[in-house]
Amino acid sequence: SMSNNVKKMFGLGKGLESLIPKGKQMHPEASKENVFYVETNKIRPNPDQPRQDFDQDGLKELSQSIRKYGVLQPLLVTKMEEESPRGKNVYYQLIAGERRLKASKLAGLPSVPVVIRDDFVTKGAKFEVALVENVQRKDLNPVEEAEAYERLAKEFGLTQQEIASKVGKSREVVANSMRLLGLPKDIQESLRGGILSRAHARALLAFNDETKQREIYGHILGGRLSSREVEQMASSSKPSKSKKAKLSSQEINRFQTLEKN
């Protein structure tokens, strides 16, 4: 059996529970898993991986850390077999941990720690776990995140509340994220590419009219409007029954100048 500090190092017993928080009723003993070492080249990525854009700098950094400390959290895989001319060929399909796998290959690791799950036979479950794990990665761009929520909703029939509890975020965060998919496609692309910030994109959603969105979007790209100013413009352009937010004369001048530009 592995010594305790090695167990600590590999985050043993985290397995799926670290991806889908189950609340307090989990007994620590129940989630213990066996960690095996599998040759890196025997592990294949999940063909349904929703995530395509991997940040190269982030991968390099992770691979340096892996070279130094090893893989701290085992990859989640399922065992697969395929017929080959020489008989059965065993390989492992990744359920979760594609960044760790890519970084391990980059670091030249011959083998990596894995937890083998045989209860993920259904494609759906594997895909759902891959989606959930992806959303919990820090480096997803806002559009990828929104698309992952959308797929969880459409393909698994999950409500926003259910998605929120699976990914450990509030329902509001999930709802706001999904609303970003209502923006025109080219604006979504610049959000995906990091040209438009999430805050600016959310502020744009306050305008119901696409022409207005595009006009303001132009100003944002020119670097002339903060997301707060965009929100203020949206609220001041909406006819509201309550008292309108008072704009200072300075702000009114600024907006008028912008509108002339």
mmCIF file of C-alpha atoms in Angstrom:
data_model
loop_
_atom_site.group_PDB
_atom_site.id
_atom_site.type_symbol
_atom_site.label_atom_id
_atom_site.label_comp_id
_atom_site.label_asym_id
_atom_site.label_seq_id
_atom_site.Cartn_x
_atom_site.Cartn_y
_atom_site.Cartn_z
ATOM 1 C CA SER A 1 0.000 0.000 0.000
ATOM 2 C CA MET A 2 1.155 3.522 -0.700
ATOM 3 C CA SER A 3 2.658 5.581 2.085
ATOM 4 C CA ASN A 4 0.551 8.400 3.454
ATOM 5 C CA ASN A 5 2.520 11.261 2.017
ATOM 6 C CA VAL A 6 2.295 9.738 -1.459
ATOM 7 C CA LYS A 7 -1.445 9.404 -0.934
ATOM 8 C CA LYS A 8 -1.548 13.066 -0.005
ATOM 9 C CA MET A 9 0.482 13.982 -3.021
ATOM 10 C CA PHE A 10 -1.851 12.269 -5.440
ATOM 11 C CA GLY A 11 -4.949 13.689 -3.785
ATOM 12 C CA LEU A 12 -6.220 10.162 -3.261
ATOM 13 C CA GLY A 13 -9.910 9.697 -2.791
ATOM 14 C CA LYS A 14 -10.718 12.856 -4.679
ATOM 15 C CA GLY A 15 -11.836 11.080 -7.813
ATOM 16 C CA LEU A 16 -15.201 12.181 -9.044
ATOM 17 C CA GLU A 17 -16.237 13.789 -5.778
ATOM 18 C CA SER A 18 -13.828 16.627 -6.433
ATOM 19 C CA LEU A 19 -15.546 17.253 -9.766
ATOM 20 C CA ILE A 20 -19.159 16.974 -8.688
ATOM 21 C CA PRO A 21 -19.573 18.216 -5.121
ATOM 22 C CA LYS A 22 -21.927 15.849 -3.332
ATOM 23 C CA GLY A 23 -22.442 17.913 -0.207
ATOM 24 C CA LYS A 24 -21.480 16.958 3.333
ATOM 25 C CA GLN A 25 -22.989 13.474 3.459
ATOM 26 C CA MET A 26 -19.965 11.847 1.774
ATOM 27 C CA HIS A 27 -17.987 9.572 4.087
ATOM 28 C CA PRO A 28 -14.295 10.056 3.416
ATOM 29 C CA GLU A 29 -13.840 6.263 3.412
ATOM 30 C CA ALA A 30 -16.453 5.749 0.731
ATOM 31 C CA SER A 31 -14.544 7.828 -1.766
ATOM 32 C CA LYS A 32 -11.160 6.060 -1.480
ATOM 33 C CA GLU A 33 -9.986 4.949 -4.887
ATOM 34 C CA ASN A 34 -7.147 2.798 -6.124
ATOM 35 C CA VAL A 35 -4.556 4.708 -8.073
ATOM 36 C CA PHE A 36 -2.717 2.869 -10.838
ATOM 37 C CA TYR A 37 0.126 3.951 -13.075
ATOM 38 C CA VAL A 38 -0.655 3.669 -16.770
ATOM 39 C CA GLU A 39 1.638 4.326 -19.720
ATOM 40 C CA THR A 40 0.915 7.788 -21.045
ATOM 41 C CA ASN A 41 0.697 6.571 -24.640
ATOM 42 C CA LYS A 42 -2.049 4.091 -23.690
ATOM 43 C CA ILE A 43 -4.417 6.905 -22.715
ATOM 44 C CA ARG A 44 -6.610 8.427 -25.410
ATOM 45 C CA PRO A 45 -8.502 11.693 -25.091
ATOM 46 C CA ASN A 46 -12.262 11.646 -24.812
ATOM 47 C CA PRO A 47 -13.600 12.089 -28.367
ATOM 48 C CA ASP A 48 -16.529 14.052 -26.903
ATOM 49 C CA GLN A 49 -14.250 16.529 -25.140
ATOM 50 C CA PRO A 50 -16.212 19.802 -25.373
ATOM 51 C CA ARG A 51 -13.099 21.881 -24.988
ATOM 52 C CA GLN A 52 -10.892 22.627 -27.969
ATOM 53 C CA ASP A 53 -8.861 25.694 -27.049
ATOM 54 C CA PHE A 54 -6.040 24.874 -24.663
ATOM 55 C CA ASP A 55 -3.931 27.784 -23.459
ATOM 56 C CA GLN A 56 -0.375 26.869 -24.516
ATOM 57 C CA ASP A 57 1.362 28.988 -21.867
ATOM 58 C CA GLY A 58 -0.804 27.441 -19.171
ATOM 59 C CA LEU A 59 0.078 23.945 -20.476
ATOM 60 C CA LYS A 60 3.806 24.742 -20.442
ATOM 61 C CA GLU A 61 3.559 25.994 -16.877
ATOM 62 C CA LEU A 62 1.623 22.899 -15.810
ATOM 63 C CA SER A 63 4.133 20.620 -17.535
ATOM 64 C CA GLN A 64 7.002 22.290 -15.650
ATOM 65 C CA SER A 65 5.164 21.780 -12.393
ATOM 66 C CA ILE A 66 4.489 18.126 -13.353
ATOM 67 C CA ARG A 67 8.172 17.609 -14.168
ATOM 68 C CA LYS A 68 8.997 18.877 -10.693
ATOM 69 C CA TYR A 69 6.224 17.425 -8.532
ATOM 70 C CA GLY A 70 4.478 14.800 -10.627
ATOM 71 C CA VAL A 71 0.756 14.709 -11.350
ATOM 72 C CA LEU A 72 -0.956 15.767 -8.132
ATOM 73 C CA GLN A 73 -4.436 14.570 -8.976
ATOM 74 C CA PRO A 74 -4.893 11.289 -10.846
ATOM 75 C CA LEU A 75 -6.616 11.319 -14.198
ATOM 76 C CA LEU A 76 -10.010 9.688 -14.426
ATOM 77 C CA VAL A 77 -10.117 6.975 -17.112
ATOM 78 C CA THR A 78 -12.177 4.032 -18.214
ATOM 79 C CA LYS A 79 -10.684 0.800 -19.589
ATOM 80 C CA MET A 80 -11.440 0.013 -23.230
ATOM 81 C CA GLU A 81 -10.659 -2.899 -25.514
ATOM 82 C CA GLU A 82 -10.418 -3.052 -29.262
ATOM 83 C CA GLU A 83 -9.722 -5.904 -31.638
ATOM 84 C CA SER A 84 -6.388 -5.712 -33.424
ATOM 85 C CA PRO A 85 -4.715 -8.195 -35.789
ATOM 86 C CA ARG A 86 -2.685 -9.433 -32.810
ATOM 87 C CA GLY A 87 -5.730 -9.971 -30.608
ATOM 88 C CA LYS A 88 -7.272 -7.664 -28.023
ATOM 89 C CA ASN A 89 -5.668 -4.289 -27.538
ATOM 90 C CA VAL A 90 -6.298 -2.623 -24.165
ATOM 91 C CA TYR A 91 -6.270 1.147 -23.887
ATOM 92 C CA TYR A 92 -7.715 3.739 -21.532
ATOM 93 C CA GLN A 93 -10.113 6.479 -22.479
ATOM 94 C CA LEU A 94 -9.930 9.720 -20.600
ATOM 95 C CA ILE A 95 -13.025 10.814 -18.708
ATOM 96 C CA ALA A 96 -11.462 13.832 -17.044
ATOM 97 C CA GLY A 97 -8.033 15.441 -16.985
ATOM 98 C CA GLU A 98 -7.129 16.254 -20.567
ATOM 99 C CA ARG A 99 -4.965 19.220 -19.564
ATOM 100 C CA ARG A 100 -3.023 17.024 -17.140
ATOM 101 C CA LEU A 101 -2.565 14.416 -19.883
ATOM 102 C CA LYS A 102 -1.364 16.985 -22.434
ATOM 103 C CA ALA A 103 0.992 18.544 -19.891
ATOM 104 C CA SER A 104 2.339 15.113 -18.838
ATOM 105 C CA LYS A 105 3.117 14.274 -22.470
ATOM 106 C CA LEU A 106 4.790 17.655 -22.809
ATOM 107 C CA ALA A 107 6.848 16.875 -19.692
ATOM 108 C CA GLY A 108 7.828 13.529 -21.213
ATOM 109 C CA LEU A 109 6.270 11.422 -18.444
ATOM 110 C CA PRO A 110 6.291 7.712 -19.390
ATOM 111 C CA SER A 111 3.337 6.951 -17.111
ATOM 112 C CA VAL A 112 0.731 8.852 -15.102
ATOM 113 C CA PRO A 113 -1.439 8.085 -12.059
ATOM 114 C CA VAL A 114 -5.022 7.222 -12.969
ATOM 115 C CA VAL A 115 -8.212 6.157 -11.266
ATOM 116 C CA ILE A 116 -9.949 3.532 -13.401
ATOM 117 C CA ARG A 117 -13.705 3.804 -13.359
ATOM 118 C CA ASP A 118 -15.647 0.941 -14.858
ATOM 119 C CA ASP A 119 -19.008 2.339 -13.879
ATOM 120 C CA PHE A 120 -18.828 4.954 -16.613
ATOM 121 C CA VAL A 121 -19.813 2.600 -19.317
ATOM 122 C CA THR A 122 -22.503 4.879 -20.624
ATOM 123 C CA LYS A 123 -21.211 7.470 -23.004
ATOM 124 C CA GLY A 124 -23.590 10.017 -21.536
ATOM 125 C CA ALA A 125 -22.157 9.808 -18.036
ATOM 126 C CA LYS A 126 -18.601 10.158 -19.343
ATOM 127 C CA PHE A 127 -19.536 13.151 -21.396
ATOM 128 C CA GLU A 128 -21.380 14.801 -18.544
ATOM 129 C CA VAL A 129 -18.379 14.376 -16.238
ATOM 130 C CA ALA A 130 -16.080 15.782 -18.914
ATOM 131 C CA LEU A 131 -18.366 18.804 -19.274
ATOM 132 C CA VAL A 132 -18.618 19.363 -15.541
ATOM 133 C CA GLU A 133 -14.865 19.050 -15.066
ATOM 134 C CA ASN A 134 -14.283 21.485 -17.910
ATOM 135 C CA VAL A 135 -16.490 24.136 -16.435
ATOM 136 C CA GLN A 136 -14.460 23.951 -13.244
ATOM 137 C CA ARG A 137 -11.207 24.704 -15.064
ATOM 138 C CA LYS A 138 -10.118 28.283 -14.642
ATOM 139 C CA ASP A 139 -9.016 28.923 -18.205
ATOM 140 C CA LEU A 140 -12.207 28.299 -20.153
ATOM 141 C CA ASN A 141 -13.190 31.328 -22.154
ATOM 142 C CA PRO A 142 -16.692 32.712 -21.389
ATOM 143 C CA VAL A 143 -18.217 31.317 -24.593
ATOM 144 C CA GLU A 144 -16.861 27.788 -24.041
ATOM 145 C CA GLU A 145 -18.240 27.920 -20.510
ATOM 146 C CA ALA A 146 -21.656 29.064 -21.735
ATOM 147 C CA GLU A 147 -21.680 26.336 -24.419
ATOM 148 C CA ALA A 148 -20.853 23.692 -21.819
ATOM 149 C CA TYR A 149 -23.813 24.815 -19.659
ATOM 150 C CA GLU A 150 -26.038 24.848 -22.711
ATOM 151 C CA ARG A 151 -25.065 21.259 -23.570
ATOM 152 C CA LEU A 152 -25.653 20.111 -19.987
ATOM 153 C CA ALA A 153 -29.106 21.679 -20.209
ATOM 154 C CA LYS A 154 -30.004 20.385 -23.677
ATOM 155 C CA GLU A 155 -28.382 16.966 -23.780
ATOM 156 C CA PHE A 156 -28.908 15.950 -20.148
ATOM 157 C CA GLY A 157 -32.092 17.887 -19.457
ATOM 158 C CA LEU A 158 -30.555 19.580 -16.433
ATOM 159 C CA THR A 159 -32.099 22.738 -14.997
ATOM 160 C CA GLN A 160 -29.904 25.771 -14.361
ATOM 161 C CA GLN A 161 -30.135 25.021 -10.650
ATOM 162 C CA GLU A 162 -28.954 21.418 -11.161
ATOM 163 C CA ILE A 163 -26.097 22.578 -13.379
ATOM 164 C CA ALA A 164 -25.135 25.175 -10.783
ATOM 165 C CA SER A 165 -24.944 22.634 -7.968
ATOM 166 C CA LYS A 166 -22.913 20.209 -10.107
ATOM 167 C CA VAL A 167 -20.327 22.783 -11.061
ATOM 168 C CA GLY A 168 -20.294 24.448 -7.649
ATOM 169 C CA LYS A 169 -21.495 27.861 -8.816
ATOM 170 C CA SER A 170 -24.625 29.898 -8.167
ATOM 171 C CA ARG A 171 -27.661 29.609 -10.443
ATOM 172 C CA GLU A 172 -27.195 33.284 -11.260
ATOM 173 C CA VAL A 173 -23.672 32.721 -12.569
ATOM 174 C CA VAL A 174 -24.926 29.872 -14.777
ATOM 175 C CA ALA A 175 -27.906 31.905 -16.036
ATOM 176 C CA ASN A 176 -25.761 34.957 -16.806
ATOM 177 C CA SER A 177 -23.235 32.800 -18.577
ATOM 178 C CA MET A 178 -25.869 31.131 -20.778
ATOM 179 C CA ARG A 179 -27.322 34.523 -21.718
ATOM 180 C CA LEU A 180 -24.028 35.362 -23.456
ATOM 181 C CA LEU A 181 -25.023 32.924 -26.211
ATOM 182 C CA GLY A 182 -27.773 35.416 -27.107
ATOM 183 C CA LEU A 183 -25.173 37.884 -28.402
ATOM 184 C CA PRO A 184 -24.573 38.094 -32.176
ATOM 185 C CA LYS A 185 -22.116 35.412 -33.370
ATOM 186 C CA ASP A 186 -19.276 37.787 -34.304
ATOM 187 C CA ILE A 187 -19.483 39.490 -30.897
ATOM 188 C CA GLN A 188 -19.384 36.016 -29.281
ATOM 189 C CA GLU A 189 -16.232 35.259 -31.291
ATOM 190 C CA SER A 190 -14.444 38.322 -29.968
ATOM 191 C CA LEU A 191 -15.492 37.291 -26.457
ATOM 192 C CA ARG A 192 -14.076 33.818 -27.182
ATOM 193 C CA GLY A 193 -10.831 35.364 -28.379
ATOM 194 C CA GLY A 194 -10.467 37.598 -25.338
ATOM 195 C CA ILE A 195 -10.897 40.828 -27.343
ATOM 196 C CA LEU A 196 -14.142 41.578 -25.504
ATOM 197 C CA SER A 197 -14.234 41.105 -21.732
ATOM 198 C CA ARG A 198 -16.942 39.127 -19.932
ATOM 199 C CA ALA A 199 -18.006 42.289 -18.084
ATOM 200 C CA HIS A 200 -18.396 44.220 -21.333
ATOM 201 C CA ALA A 201 -20.315 41.342 -22.933
ATOM 202 C CA ARG A 202 -22.711 41.187 -19.991
ATOM 203 C CA ALA A 203 -23.210 44.940 -20.159
ATOM 204 C CA LEU A 204 -24.042 44.636 -23.884
ATOM 205 C CA LEU A 205 -26.823 42.178 -23.032
ATOM 206 C CA ALA A 206 -28.650 45.031 -21.342
ATOM 207 C CA PHE A 207 -29.473 46.391 -24.829
ATOM 208 C CA ASN A 208 -32.266 44.387 -26.452
ATOM 209 C CA ASP A 209 -31.619 45.789 -29.861
ATOM 210 C CA GLU A 210 -28.842 44.265 -31.993
ATOM 211 C CA THR A 211 -28.154 47.503 -33.873
ATOM 212 C CA LYS A 212 -27.618 49.295 -30.569
ATOM 213 C CA GLN A 213 -25.434 46.402 -29.313
ATOM 214 C CA ARG A 214 -23.243 46.678 -32.412
ATOM 215 C CA GLU A 215 -22.960 50.442 -32.084
ATOM 216 C CA ILE A 216 -21.881 50.231 -28.433
ATOM 217 C CA TYR A 217 -19.633 47.260 -29.283
ATOM 218 C CA GLY A 218 -17.815 49.524 -31.743
ATOM 219 C CA HIS A 219 -17.232 52.088 -29.000
ATOM 220 C CA ILE A 220 -15.976 49.371 -26.624
ATOM 221 C CA LEU A 221 -13.473 48.089 -29.195
ATOM 222 C CA GLY A 222 -12.249 51.647 -29.589
ATOM 223 C CA GLY A 223 -11.352 51.416 -25.906
ATOM 224 C CA ARG A 224 -13.636 54.296 -25.085
ATOM 225 C CA LEU A 225 -16.196 52.763 -22.730
ATOM 226 C CA SER A 226 -15.874 50.887 -19.442
ATOM 227 C CA SER A 227 -18.391 48.114 -18.738
ATOM 228 C CA ARG A 228 -19.896 50.327 -16.024
ATOM 229 C CA GLU A 229 -20.490 53.127 -18.502
ATOM 230 C CA VAL A 230 -22.095 50.664 -20.904
ATOM 231 C CA GLU A 231 -24.453 49.521 -18.138
ATOM 232 C CA GLN A 232 -25.301 53.123 -17.290
ATOM 233 C CA MET A 233 -26.051 53.849 -20.947
ATOM 234 C CA ALA A 234 -28.299 50.802 -21.100
ATOM 235 C CA SER A 235 -30.232 51.766 -18.005
ATOM 236 C CA SER A 236 -30.554 55.386 -19.094
ATOM 237 C CA SER A 237 -31.812 54.354 -22.539
ATOM 238 C CA LYS A 238 -34.552 52.150 -21.064
ATOM 239 C CA PRO A 239 -37.794 53.992 -20.401
ATOM 240 C CA SER A 240 -38.392 53.030 -16.796
ATOM 241 C CA LYS A 241 -41.365 53.784 -14.620
ATOM 242 C CA SER A 242 -39.150 54.380 -11.624
ATOM 243 C CA LYS A 243 -36.960 57.469 -11.441
ATOM 244 C CA LYS A 244 -34.158 57.241 -13.982
ATOM 245 C CA ALA A 245 -30.620 56.922 -12.712
ATOM 246 C CA LYS A 246 -29.320 60.467 -12.730
ATOM 247 C CA LEU A 247 -26.360 60.916 -15.039
ATOM 248 C CA SER A 248 -23.911 63.642 -14.170
ATOM 249 C CA SER A 249 -23.536 66.405 -16.766
ATOM 250 C CA GLN A 250 -19.990 65.146 -17.257
ATOM 251 C CA GLU A 251 -21.296 61.686 -18.217
ATOM 252 C CA ILE A 252 -23.949 63.123 -20.510
ATOM 253 C CA ASN A 253 -21.267 65.153 -22.313
ATOM 254 C CA ARG A 254 -19.102 62.075 -22.667
ATOM 255 C CA PHE A 255 -21.923 59.991 -24.155
ATOM 256 C CA GLN A 256 -22.886 62.779 -26.531
ATOM 257 C CA THR A 257 -19.285 63.129 -27.717
ATOM 258 C CA LEU A 258 -19.117 59.357 -28.199
ATOM 259 C CA GLU A 259 -22.334 59.298 -30.155
ATOM 260 C CA LYS A 260 -20.949 61.932 -32.534
ATOM 261 C CA ASN A 261 -17.680 60.016 -33.079
#
